Coordinates of C-alpha atoms and ligand atoms in Angstrom, one line a residue:
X1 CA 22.5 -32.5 2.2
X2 CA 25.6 -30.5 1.3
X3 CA 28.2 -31.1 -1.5
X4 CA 31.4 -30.3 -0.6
X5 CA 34.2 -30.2 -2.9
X6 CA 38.1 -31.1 -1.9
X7 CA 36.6 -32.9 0.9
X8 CA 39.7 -35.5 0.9
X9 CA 42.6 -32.6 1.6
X10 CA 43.7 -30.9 4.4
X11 CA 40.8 -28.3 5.3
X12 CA 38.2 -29.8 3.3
X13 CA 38.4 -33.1 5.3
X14 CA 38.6 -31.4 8.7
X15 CA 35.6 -29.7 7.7
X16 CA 33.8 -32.8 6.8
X17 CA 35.0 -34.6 10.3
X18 CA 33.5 -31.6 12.2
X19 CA 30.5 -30.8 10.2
X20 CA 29.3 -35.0 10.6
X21 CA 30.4 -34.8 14.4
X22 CA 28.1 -31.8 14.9
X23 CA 25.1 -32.6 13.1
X24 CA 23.4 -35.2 10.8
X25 CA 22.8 -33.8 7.4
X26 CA 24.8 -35.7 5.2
X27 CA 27.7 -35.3 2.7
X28 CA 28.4 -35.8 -0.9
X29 CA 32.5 -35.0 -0.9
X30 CA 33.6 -35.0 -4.4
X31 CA 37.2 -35.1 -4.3
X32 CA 39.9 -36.4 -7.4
X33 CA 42.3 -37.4 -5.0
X34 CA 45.2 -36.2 -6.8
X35 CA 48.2 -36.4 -4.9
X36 CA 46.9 -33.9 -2.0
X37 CA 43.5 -35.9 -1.2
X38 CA 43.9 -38.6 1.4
X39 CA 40.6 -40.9 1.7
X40 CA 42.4 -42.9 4.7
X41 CA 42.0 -39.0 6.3
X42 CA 38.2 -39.9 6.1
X43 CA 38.4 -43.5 7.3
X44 CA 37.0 -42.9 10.4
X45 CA 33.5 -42.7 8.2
X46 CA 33.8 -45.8 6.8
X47 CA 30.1 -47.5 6.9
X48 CA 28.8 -44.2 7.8
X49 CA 25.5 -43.3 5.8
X50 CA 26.0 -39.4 5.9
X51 CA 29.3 -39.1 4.0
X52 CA 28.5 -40.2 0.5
X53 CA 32.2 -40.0 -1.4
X54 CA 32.9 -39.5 -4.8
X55 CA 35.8 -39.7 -6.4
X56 CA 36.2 -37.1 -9.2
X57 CA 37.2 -33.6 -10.9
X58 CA 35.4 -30.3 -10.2
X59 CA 36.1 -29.8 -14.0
X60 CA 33.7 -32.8 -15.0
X61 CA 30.5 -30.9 -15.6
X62 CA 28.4 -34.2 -16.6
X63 CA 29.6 -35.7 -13.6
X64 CA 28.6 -32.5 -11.4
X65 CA 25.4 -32.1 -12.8
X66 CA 24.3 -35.3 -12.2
X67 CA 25.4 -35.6 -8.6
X68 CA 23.6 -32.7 -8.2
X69 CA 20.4 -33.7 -9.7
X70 CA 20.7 -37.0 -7.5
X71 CA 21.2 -35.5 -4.1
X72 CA 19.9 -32.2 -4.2
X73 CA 22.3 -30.2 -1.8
X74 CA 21.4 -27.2 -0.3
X75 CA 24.7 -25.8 -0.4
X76 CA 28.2 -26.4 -2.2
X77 CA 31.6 -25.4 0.1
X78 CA 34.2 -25.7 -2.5
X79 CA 37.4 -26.0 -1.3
X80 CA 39.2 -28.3 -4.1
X81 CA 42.1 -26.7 -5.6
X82 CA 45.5 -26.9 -6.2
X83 CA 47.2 -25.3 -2.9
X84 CA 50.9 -25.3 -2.8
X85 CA 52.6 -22.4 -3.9
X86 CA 56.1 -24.2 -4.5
X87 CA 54.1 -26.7 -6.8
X88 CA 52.4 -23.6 -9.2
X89 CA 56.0 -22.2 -9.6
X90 CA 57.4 -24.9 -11.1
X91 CA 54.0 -26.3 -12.9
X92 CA 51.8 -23.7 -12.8
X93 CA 49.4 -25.6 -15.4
X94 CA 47.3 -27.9 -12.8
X95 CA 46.2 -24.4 -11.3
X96 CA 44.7 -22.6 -14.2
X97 CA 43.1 -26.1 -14.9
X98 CA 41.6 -26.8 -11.4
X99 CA 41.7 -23.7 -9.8
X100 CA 40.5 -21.2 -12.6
X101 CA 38.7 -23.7 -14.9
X102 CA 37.2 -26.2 -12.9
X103 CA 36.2 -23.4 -10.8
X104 CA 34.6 -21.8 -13.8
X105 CA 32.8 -25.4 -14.9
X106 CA 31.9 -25.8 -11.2
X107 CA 30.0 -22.7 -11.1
X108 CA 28.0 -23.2 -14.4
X109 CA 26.6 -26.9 -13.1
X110 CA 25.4 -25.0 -10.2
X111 CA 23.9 -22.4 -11.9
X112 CA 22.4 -25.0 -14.1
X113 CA 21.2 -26.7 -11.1
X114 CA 20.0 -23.6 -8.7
X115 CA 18.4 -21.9 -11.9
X116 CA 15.9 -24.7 -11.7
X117 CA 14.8 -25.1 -8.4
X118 CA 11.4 -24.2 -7.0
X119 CA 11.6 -20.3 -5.5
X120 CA 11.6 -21.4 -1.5
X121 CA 15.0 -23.1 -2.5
X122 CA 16.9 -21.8 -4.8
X123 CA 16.1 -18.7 -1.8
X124 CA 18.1 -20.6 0.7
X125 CA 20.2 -21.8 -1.9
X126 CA 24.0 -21.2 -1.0
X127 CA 27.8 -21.4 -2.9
X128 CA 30.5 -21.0 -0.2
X129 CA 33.8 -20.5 -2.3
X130 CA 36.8 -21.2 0.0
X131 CA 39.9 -18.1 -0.7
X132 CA 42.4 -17.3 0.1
X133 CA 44.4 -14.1 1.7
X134 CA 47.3 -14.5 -0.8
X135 CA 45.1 -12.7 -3.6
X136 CA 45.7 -9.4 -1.6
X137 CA 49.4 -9.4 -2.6
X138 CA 52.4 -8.2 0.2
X139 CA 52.4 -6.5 3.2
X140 CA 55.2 -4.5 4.3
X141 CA 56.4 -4.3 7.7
X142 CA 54.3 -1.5 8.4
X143 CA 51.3 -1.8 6.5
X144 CA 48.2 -2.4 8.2
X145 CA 46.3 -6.4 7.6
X146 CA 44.4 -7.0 4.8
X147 CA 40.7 -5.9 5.0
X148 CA 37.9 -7.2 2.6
X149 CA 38.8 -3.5 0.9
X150 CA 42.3 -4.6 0.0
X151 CA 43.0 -4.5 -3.6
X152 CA 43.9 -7.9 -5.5
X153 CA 47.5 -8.2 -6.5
X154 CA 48.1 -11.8 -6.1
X155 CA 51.9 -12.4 -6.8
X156 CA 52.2 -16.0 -7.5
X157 CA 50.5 -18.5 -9.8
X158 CA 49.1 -20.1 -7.1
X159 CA 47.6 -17.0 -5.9
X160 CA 46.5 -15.8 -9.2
X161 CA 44.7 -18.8 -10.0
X162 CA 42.8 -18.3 -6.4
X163 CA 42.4 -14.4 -7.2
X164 CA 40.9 -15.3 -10.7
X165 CA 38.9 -18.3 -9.6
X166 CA 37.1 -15.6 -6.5
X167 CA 36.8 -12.9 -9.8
X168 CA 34.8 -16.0 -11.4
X169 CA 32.7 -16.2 -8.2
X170 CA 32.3 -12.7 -7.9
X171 CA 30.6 -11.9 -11.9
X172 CA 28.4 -15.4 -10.7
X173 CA 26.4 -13.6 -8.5
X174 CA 26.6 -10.2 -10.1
X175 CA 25.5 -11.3 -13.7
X176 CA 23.5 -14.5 -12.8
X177 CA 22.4 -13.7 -9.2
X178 CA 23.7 -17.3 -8.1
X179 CA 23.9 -16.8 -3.8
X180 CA 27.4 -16.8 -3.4
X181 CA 29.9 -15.9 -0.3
X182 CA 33.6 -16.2 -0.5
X183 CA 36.2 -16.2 2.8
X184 CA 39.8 -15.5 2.5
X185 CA 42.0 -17.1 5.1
X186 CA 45.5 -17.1 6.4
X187 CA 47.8 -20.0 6.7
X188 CA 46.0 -23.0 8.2
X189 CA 47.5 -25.7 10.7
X190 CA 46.8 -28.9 12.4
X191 CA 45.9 -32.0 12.0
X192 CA 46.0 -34.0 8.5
X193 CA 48.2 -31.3 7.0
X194 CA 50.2 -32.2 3.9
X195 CA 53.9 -32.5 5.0
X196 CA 54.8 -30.4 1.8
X197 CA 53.9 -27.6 4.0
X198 CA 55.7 -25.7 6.5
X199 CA 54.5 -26.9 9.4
X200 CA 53.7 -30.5 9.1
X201 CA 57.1 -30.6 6.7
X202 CA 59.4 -29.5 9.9
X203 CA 57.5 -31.9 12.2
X204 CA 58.5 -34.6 10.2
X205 CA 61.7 -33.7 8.6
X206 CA 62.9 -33.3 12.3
X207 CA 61.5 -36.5 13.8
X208 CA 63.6 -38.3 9.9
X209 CA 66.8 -36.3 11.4
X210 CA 66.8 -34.4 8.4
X211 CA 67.6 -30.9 7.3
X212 CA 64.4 -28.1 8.3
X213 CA 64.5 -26.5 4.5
X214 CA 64.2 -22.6 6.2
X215 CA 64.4 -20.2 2.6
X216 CA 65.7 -17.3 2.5
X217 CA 66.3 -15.5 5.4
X218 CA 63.1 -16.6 7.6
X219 CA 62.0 -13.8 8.5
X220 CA 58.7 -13.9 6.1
X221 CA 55.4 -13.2 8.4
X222 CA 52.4 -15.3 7.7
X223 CA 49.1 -15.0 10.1
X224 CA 48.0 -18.9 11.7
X225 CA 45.3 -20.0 12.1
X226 CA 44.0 -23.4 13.6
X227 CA 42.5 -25.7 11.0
X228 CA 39.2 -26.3 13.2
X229 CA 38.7 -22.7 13.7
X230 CA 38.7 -22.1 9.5
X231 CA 36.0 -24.5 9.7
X232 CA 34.0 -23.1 12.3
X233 CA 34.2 -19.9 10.3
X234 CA 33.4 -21.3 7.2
X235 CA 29.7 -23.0 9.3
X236 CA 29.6 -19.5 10.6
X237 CA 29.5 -18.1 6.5
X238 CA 27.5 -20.1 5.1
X239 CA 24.3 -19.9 7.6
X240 CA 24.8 -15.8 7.9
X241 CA 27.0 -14.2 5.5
X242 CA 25.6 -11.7 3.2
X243 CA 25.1 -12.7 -0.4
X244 CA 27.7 -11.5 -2.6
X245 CA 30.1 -10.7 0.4
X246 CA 33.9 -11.8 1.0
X247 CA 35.1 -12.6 4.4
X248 CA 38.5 -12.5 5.9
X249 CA 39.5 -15.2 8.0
X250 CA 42.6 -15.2 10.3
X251 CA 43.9 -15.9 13.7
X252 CA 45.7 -12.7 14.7
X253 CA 49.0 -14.9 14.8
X254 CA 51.5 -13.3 12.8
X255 CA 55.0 -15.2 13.0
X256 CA 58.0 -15.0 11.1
X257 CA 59.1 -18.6 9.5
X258 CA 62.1 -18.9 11.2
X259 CA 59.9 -18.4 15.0
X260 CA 57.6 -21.3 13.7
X261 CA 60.4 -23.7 13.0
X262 CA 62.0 -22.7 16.4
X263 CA 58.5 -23.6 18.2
X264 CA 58.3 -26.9 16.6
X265 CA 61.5 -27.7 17.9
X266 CA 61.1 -27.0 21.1
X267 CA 58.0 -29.0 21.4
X268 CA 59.9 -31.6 19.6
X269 CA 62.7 -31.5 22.4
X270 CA 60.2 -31.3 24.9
X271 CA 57.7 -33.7 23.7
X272 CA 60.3 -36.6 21.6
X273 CA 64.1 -35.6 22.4
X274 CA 66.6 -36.4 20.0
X275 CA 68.9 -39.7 21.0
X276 CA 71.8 -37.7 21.3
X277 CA 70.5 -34.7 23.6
X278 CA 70.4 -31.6 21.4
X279 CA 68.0 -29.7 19.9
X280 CA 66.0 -30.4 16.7
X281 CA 67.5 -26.3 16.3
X282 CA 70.3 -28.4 14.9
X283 CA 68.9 -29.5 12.0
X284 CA 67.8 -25.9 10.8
X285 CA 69.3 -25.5 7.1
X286 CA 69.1 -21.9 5.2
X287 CA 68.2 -23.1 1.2
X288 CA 67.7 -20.8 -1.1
X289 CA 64.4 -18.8 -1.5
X290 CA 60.9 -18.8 -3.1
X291 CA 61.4 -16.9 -6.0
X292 CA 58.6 -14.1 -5.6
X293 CA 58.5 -15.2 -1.8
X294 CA 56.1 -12.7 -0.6
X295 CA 57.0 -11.0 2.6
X296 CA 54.2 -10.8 5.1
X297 CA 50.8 -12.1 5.0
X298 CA 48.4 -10.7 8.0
X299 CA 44.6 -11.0 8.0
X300 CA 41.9 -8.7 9.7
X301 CA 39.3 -10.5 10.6
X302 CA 37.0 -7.8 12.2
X303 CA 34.4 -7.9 9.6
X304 CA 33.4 -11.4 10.3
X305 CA 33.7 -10.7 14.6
X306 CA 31.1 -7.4 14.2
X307 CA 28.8 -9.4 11.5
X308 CA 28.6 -13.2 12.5
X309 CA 30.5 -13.0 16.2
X310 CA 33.6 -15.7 14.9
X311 CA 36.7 -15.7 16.9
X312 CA 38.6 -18.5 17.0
X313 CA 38.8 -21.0 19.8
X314 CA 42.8 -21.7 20.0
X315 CA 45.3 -19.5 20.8
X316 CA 48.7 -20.4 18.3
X317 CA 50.6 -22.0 22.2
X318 CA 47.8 -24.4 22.2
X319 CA 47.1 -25.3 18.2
X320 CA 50.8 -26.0 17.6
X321 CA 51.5 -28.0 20.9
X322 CA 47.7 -30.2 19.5
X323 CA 49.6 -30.3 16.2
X324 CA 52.5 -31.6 17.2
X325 CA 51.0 -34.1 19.1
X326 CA 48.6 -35.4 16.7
X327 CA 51.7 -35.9 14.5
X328 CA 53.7 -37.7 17.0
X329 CA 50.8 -40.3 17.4
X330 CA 49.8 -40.6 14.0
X331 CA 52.7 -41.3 11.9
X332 CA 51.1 -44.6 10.2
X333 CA 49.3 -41.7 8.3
X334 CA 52.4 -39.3 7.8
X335 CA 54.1 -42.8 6.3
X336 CA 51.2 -43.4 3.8
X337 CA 51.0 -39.9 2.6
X338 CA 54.8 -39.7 2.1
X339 CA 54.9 -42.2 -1.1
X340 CA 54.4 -41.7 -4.6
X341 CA 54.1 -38.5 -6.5
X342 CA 54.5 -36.5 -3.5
X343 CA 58.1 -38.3 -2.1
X344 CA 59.1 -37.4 -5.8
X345 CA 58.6 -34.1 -5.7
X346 CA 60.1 -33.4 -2.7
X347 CA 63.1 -35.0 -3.9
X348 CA 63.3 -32.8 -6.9
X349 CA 63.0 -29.7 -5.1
X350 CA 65.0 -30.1 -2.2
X351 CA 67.0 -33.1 -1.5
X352 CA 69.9 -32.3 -4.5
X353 CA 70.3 -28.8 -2.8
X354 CA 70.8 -30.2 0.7
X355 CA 73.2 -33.0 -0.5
X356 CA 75.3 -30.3 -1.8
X357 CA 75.5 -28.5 1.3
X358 CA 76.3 -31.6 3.0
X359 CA 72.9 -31.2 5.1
X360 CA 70.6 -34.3 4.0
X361 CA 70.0 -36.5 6.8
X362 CA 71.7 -34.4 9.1
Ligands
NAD1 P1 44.9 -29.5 -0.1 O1 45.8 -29.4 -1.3 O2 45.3 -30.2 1.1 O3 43.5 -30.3 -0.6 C1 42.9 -30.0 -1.9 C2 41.9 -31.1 -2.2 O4 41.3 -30.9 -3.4 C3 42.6 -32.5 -2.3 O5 41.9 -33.5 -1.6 C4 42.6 -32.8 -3.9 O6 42.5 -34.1 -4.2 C5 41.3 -32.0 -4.2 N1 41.3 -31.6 -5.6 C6 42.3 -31.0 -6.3 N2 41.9 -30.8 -7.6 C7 40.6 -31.2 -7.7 C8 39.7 -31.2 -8.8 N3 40.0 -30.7 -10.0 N4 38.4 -31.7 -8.5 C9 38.1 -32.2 -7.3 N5 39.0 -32.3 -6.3 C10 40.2 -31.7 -6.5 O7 44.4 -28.1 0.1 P2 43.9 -27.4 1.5 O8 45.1 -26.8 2.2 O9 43.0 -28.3 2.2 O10 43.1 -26.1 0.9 C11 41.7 -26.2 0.6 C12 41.2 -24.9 0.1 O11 41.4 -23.9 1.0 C13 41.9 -24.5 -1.2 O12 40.9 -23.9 -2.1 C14 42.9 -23.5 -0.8 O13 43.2 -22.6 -1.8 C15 42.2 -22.8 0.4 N6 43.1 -22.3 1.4 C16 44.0 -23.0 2.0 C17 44.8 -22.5 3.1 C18 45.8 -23.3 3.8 O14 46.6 -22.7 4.6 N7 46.0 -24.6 3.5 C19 44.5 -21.2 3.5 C20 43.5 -20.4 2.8 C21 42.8 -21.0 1.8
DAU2 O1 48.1 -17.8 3.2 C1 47.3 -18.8 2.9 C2 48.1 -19.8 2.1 O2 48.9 -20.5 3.0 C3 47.2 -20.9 1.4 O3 46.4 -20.2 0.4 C4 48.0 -21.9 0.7 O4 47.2 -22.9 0.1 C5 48.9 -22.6 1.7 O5 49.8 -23.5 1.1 C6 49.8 -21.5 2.4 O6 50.7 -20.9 1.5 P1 52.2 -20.6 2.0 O7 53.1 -20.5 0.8 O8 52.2 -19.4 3.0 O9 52.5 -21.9 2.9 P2 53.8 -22.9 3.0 O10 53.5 -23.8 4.1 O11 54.2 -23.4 1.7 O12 54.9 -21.8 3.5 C7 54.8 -21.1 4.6 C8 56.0 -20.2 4.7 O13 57.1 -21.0 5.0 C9 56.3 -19.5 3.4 O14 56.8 -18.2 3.7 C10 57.4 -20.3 2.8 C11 58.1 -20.9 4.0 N1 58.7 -22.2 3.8 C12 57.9 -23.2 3.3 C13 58.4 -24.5 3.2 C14 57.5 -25.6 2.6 C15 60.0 -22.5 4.2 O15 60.7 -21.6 4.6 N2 60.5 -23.8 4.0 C16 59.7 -24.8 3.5 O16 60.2 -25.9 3.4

């Protein structure tokens, strides 16, 4: 048994769709399902014995400590957090809360819990925390990818809150000796992606016929990486990485913004062409930018090649075209995901802007 945490968002339920396709040992997914966790993501394990879900907050130490007296995992992945960078600028609070706290409460239940068990298992015992690269700060144009060696500057409260949460992890297993690993990836993609985020948001802005939101000048790099190969990484991590260790995880896919939005247009114009003929390019709109947008993300992975022999399985040509597809035939789920807090949101941020520049609906 494993306890995963976050298991209803983007990564967290890919992982739990991969992990129950590859092997029997079950699940306990505690998720809070705030506006990010999906449980019609999870659906297909409806009836399904292994995958035990419970809805409710990392933060909730009585509520952790008993689900981990009851089903005695072996190992908690903890990938619930706050995760949108856009979000922790303009309400940075639900970060420190989730991300730094609940991360903070997390880690004493299981130090409660792993304290106490007999010496075979608290041995095998493991706490996979789920980073990310954004702690390291900016790259220039020239500066070589973050390594594990890079120093944390993390330059947005998002990215605090993750670089303070791994700082938690860190003095765990230092002071307490709780068998920790943490991995660090790059931006992931695929299916089940929030359409707050670039990728999934482009795919379906376009296919609304409305403006593609591109900020500033679109040339920011960030490194992609497939959404099953983070989880395959993150298996990989938690049966052989070295206690106390950090892993980089990343794709060796470094694009500018504005070449990602031009790829999912032409898949778009190959794939589902516009009524009229011309590209989904059309729809491109420059808005204004992040503040403290951070230029160029880019991950090397080596450590976790030389130490555990991961590489990831898709090349970025064949995870996008996959991701567009899975968008084009699921878009029951991109409907359900698109009301309530999130629409409103997205409303507030964006659609006054593009109004003004005469670009919604375009
Ligand atoms: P997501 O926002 O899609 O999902 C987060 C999930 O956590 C949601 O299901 C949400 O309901 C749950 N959650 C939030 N607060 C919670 C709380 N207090 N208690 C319990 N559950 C809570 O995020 P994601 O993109 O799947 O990211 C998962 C993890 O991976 C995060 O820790 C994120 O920082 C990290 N990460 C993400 C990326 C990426 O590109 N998406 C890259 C590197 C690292
Ligand atoms: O690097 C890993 C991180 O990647 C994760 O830790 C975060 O949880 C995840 O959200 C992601 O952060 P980014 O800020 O890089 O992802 P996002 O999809 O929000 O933006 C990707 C790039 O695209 C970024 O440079 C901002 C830009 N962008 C984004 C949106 C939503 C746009 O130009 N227009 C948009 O509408």
């Amino acid at each position: 048994m494993i306890l995963i945490t976050g298991g209803a968002g983007f990564i967290g339920a890919n992982f739990v769709l991969d992990w129950l396709a590859q092997n029997d040992e079950p699940v306990v997914n505690l998720d809070k399902l705030t506006y990010a966790g999906n449980p019609e993501t999870l659906a297909s394990l409806e009836g399904d014995g292994r995958h035990v879900f419970v809805q409710g907050d990392i933060g909730d130490s009585k509520l952790v400590d008993r689900l981990l007296a009851e089903h005695k995992p072996r190992a908690v992945v903890n990938f619930a957090a706050e995760s949108h960078v856009d979000r922790s600028i303009h309400g940075p609070e639900d970060f420190v809360e989730t991300n730094v706290l609940g991360t903070f409460r997390l880690l004493e239940s299981v130090r409660g819990h792993w304290s106490a068990l007999p010496a075979d298992q608290k041995a095998a015992f493991r706490f996979l925390h789920v980073s990310t690269d954004e702690v390291y700060g900016s790259l220039s144009a020239t500066d070589p990818a973050f390594t594990e060696e890079n120093k944390y500057e993390p330059n947005s409260p998002y990215s605090a809150s993750k670089a303070a949460s791994d700082h938690l992890v860190r003095a765990w297993h230092h002071t307490y000796g709780l068998p920790v690993v943490t991995t660090n990836c790059s931006n992931n993609y695929g299916p089940f992606h929030f359409p707050e985020k670039l990728i999934p948001l482009m795919i379906v802005n376009a296919l609304a016929g409305k403006a593609l939101p591109v900020y500033g000048d679109g040339m920011q790099v960030r490194d992609w990486l497939y959404v099953k190969d983070h989880c395959s990484a993150i298996r990989r991590v938690l049966e052989g990485g070295r206690l106390g260790e950090t892993y980089n995880v990343g794709g060796w896919n470094e694009k500018p913004n504005i070449e990602i939005v031009n790829t999912v247009c032409a898949l778009l114009d190959e794939l589902r062409p516009r009524a009229d003929g011309k590209s989904y390019r059309e729809q491109i709109s420059y808005v204004t930018d992040r503040p403290g947008h951070d230029r160029r993300y880019a991950i090397d992975a080596r450590k976790l090649e030389r130490e555990l022999g991961w590489k990831p399985a898709e090349t970025f040509d064949t995870g996008i075209r996959k991701t567009v597809e899975w968008y084009l035939a699921n878009g029951e789920w991109v409907a359900n995901v698109q009301s309530g807090a999130y629409r409103e949101w997205v409303e507030k941020q964006y659609d006054a802007e593009l109004a003004a520049a005469g670009k919604a609906g375009a």
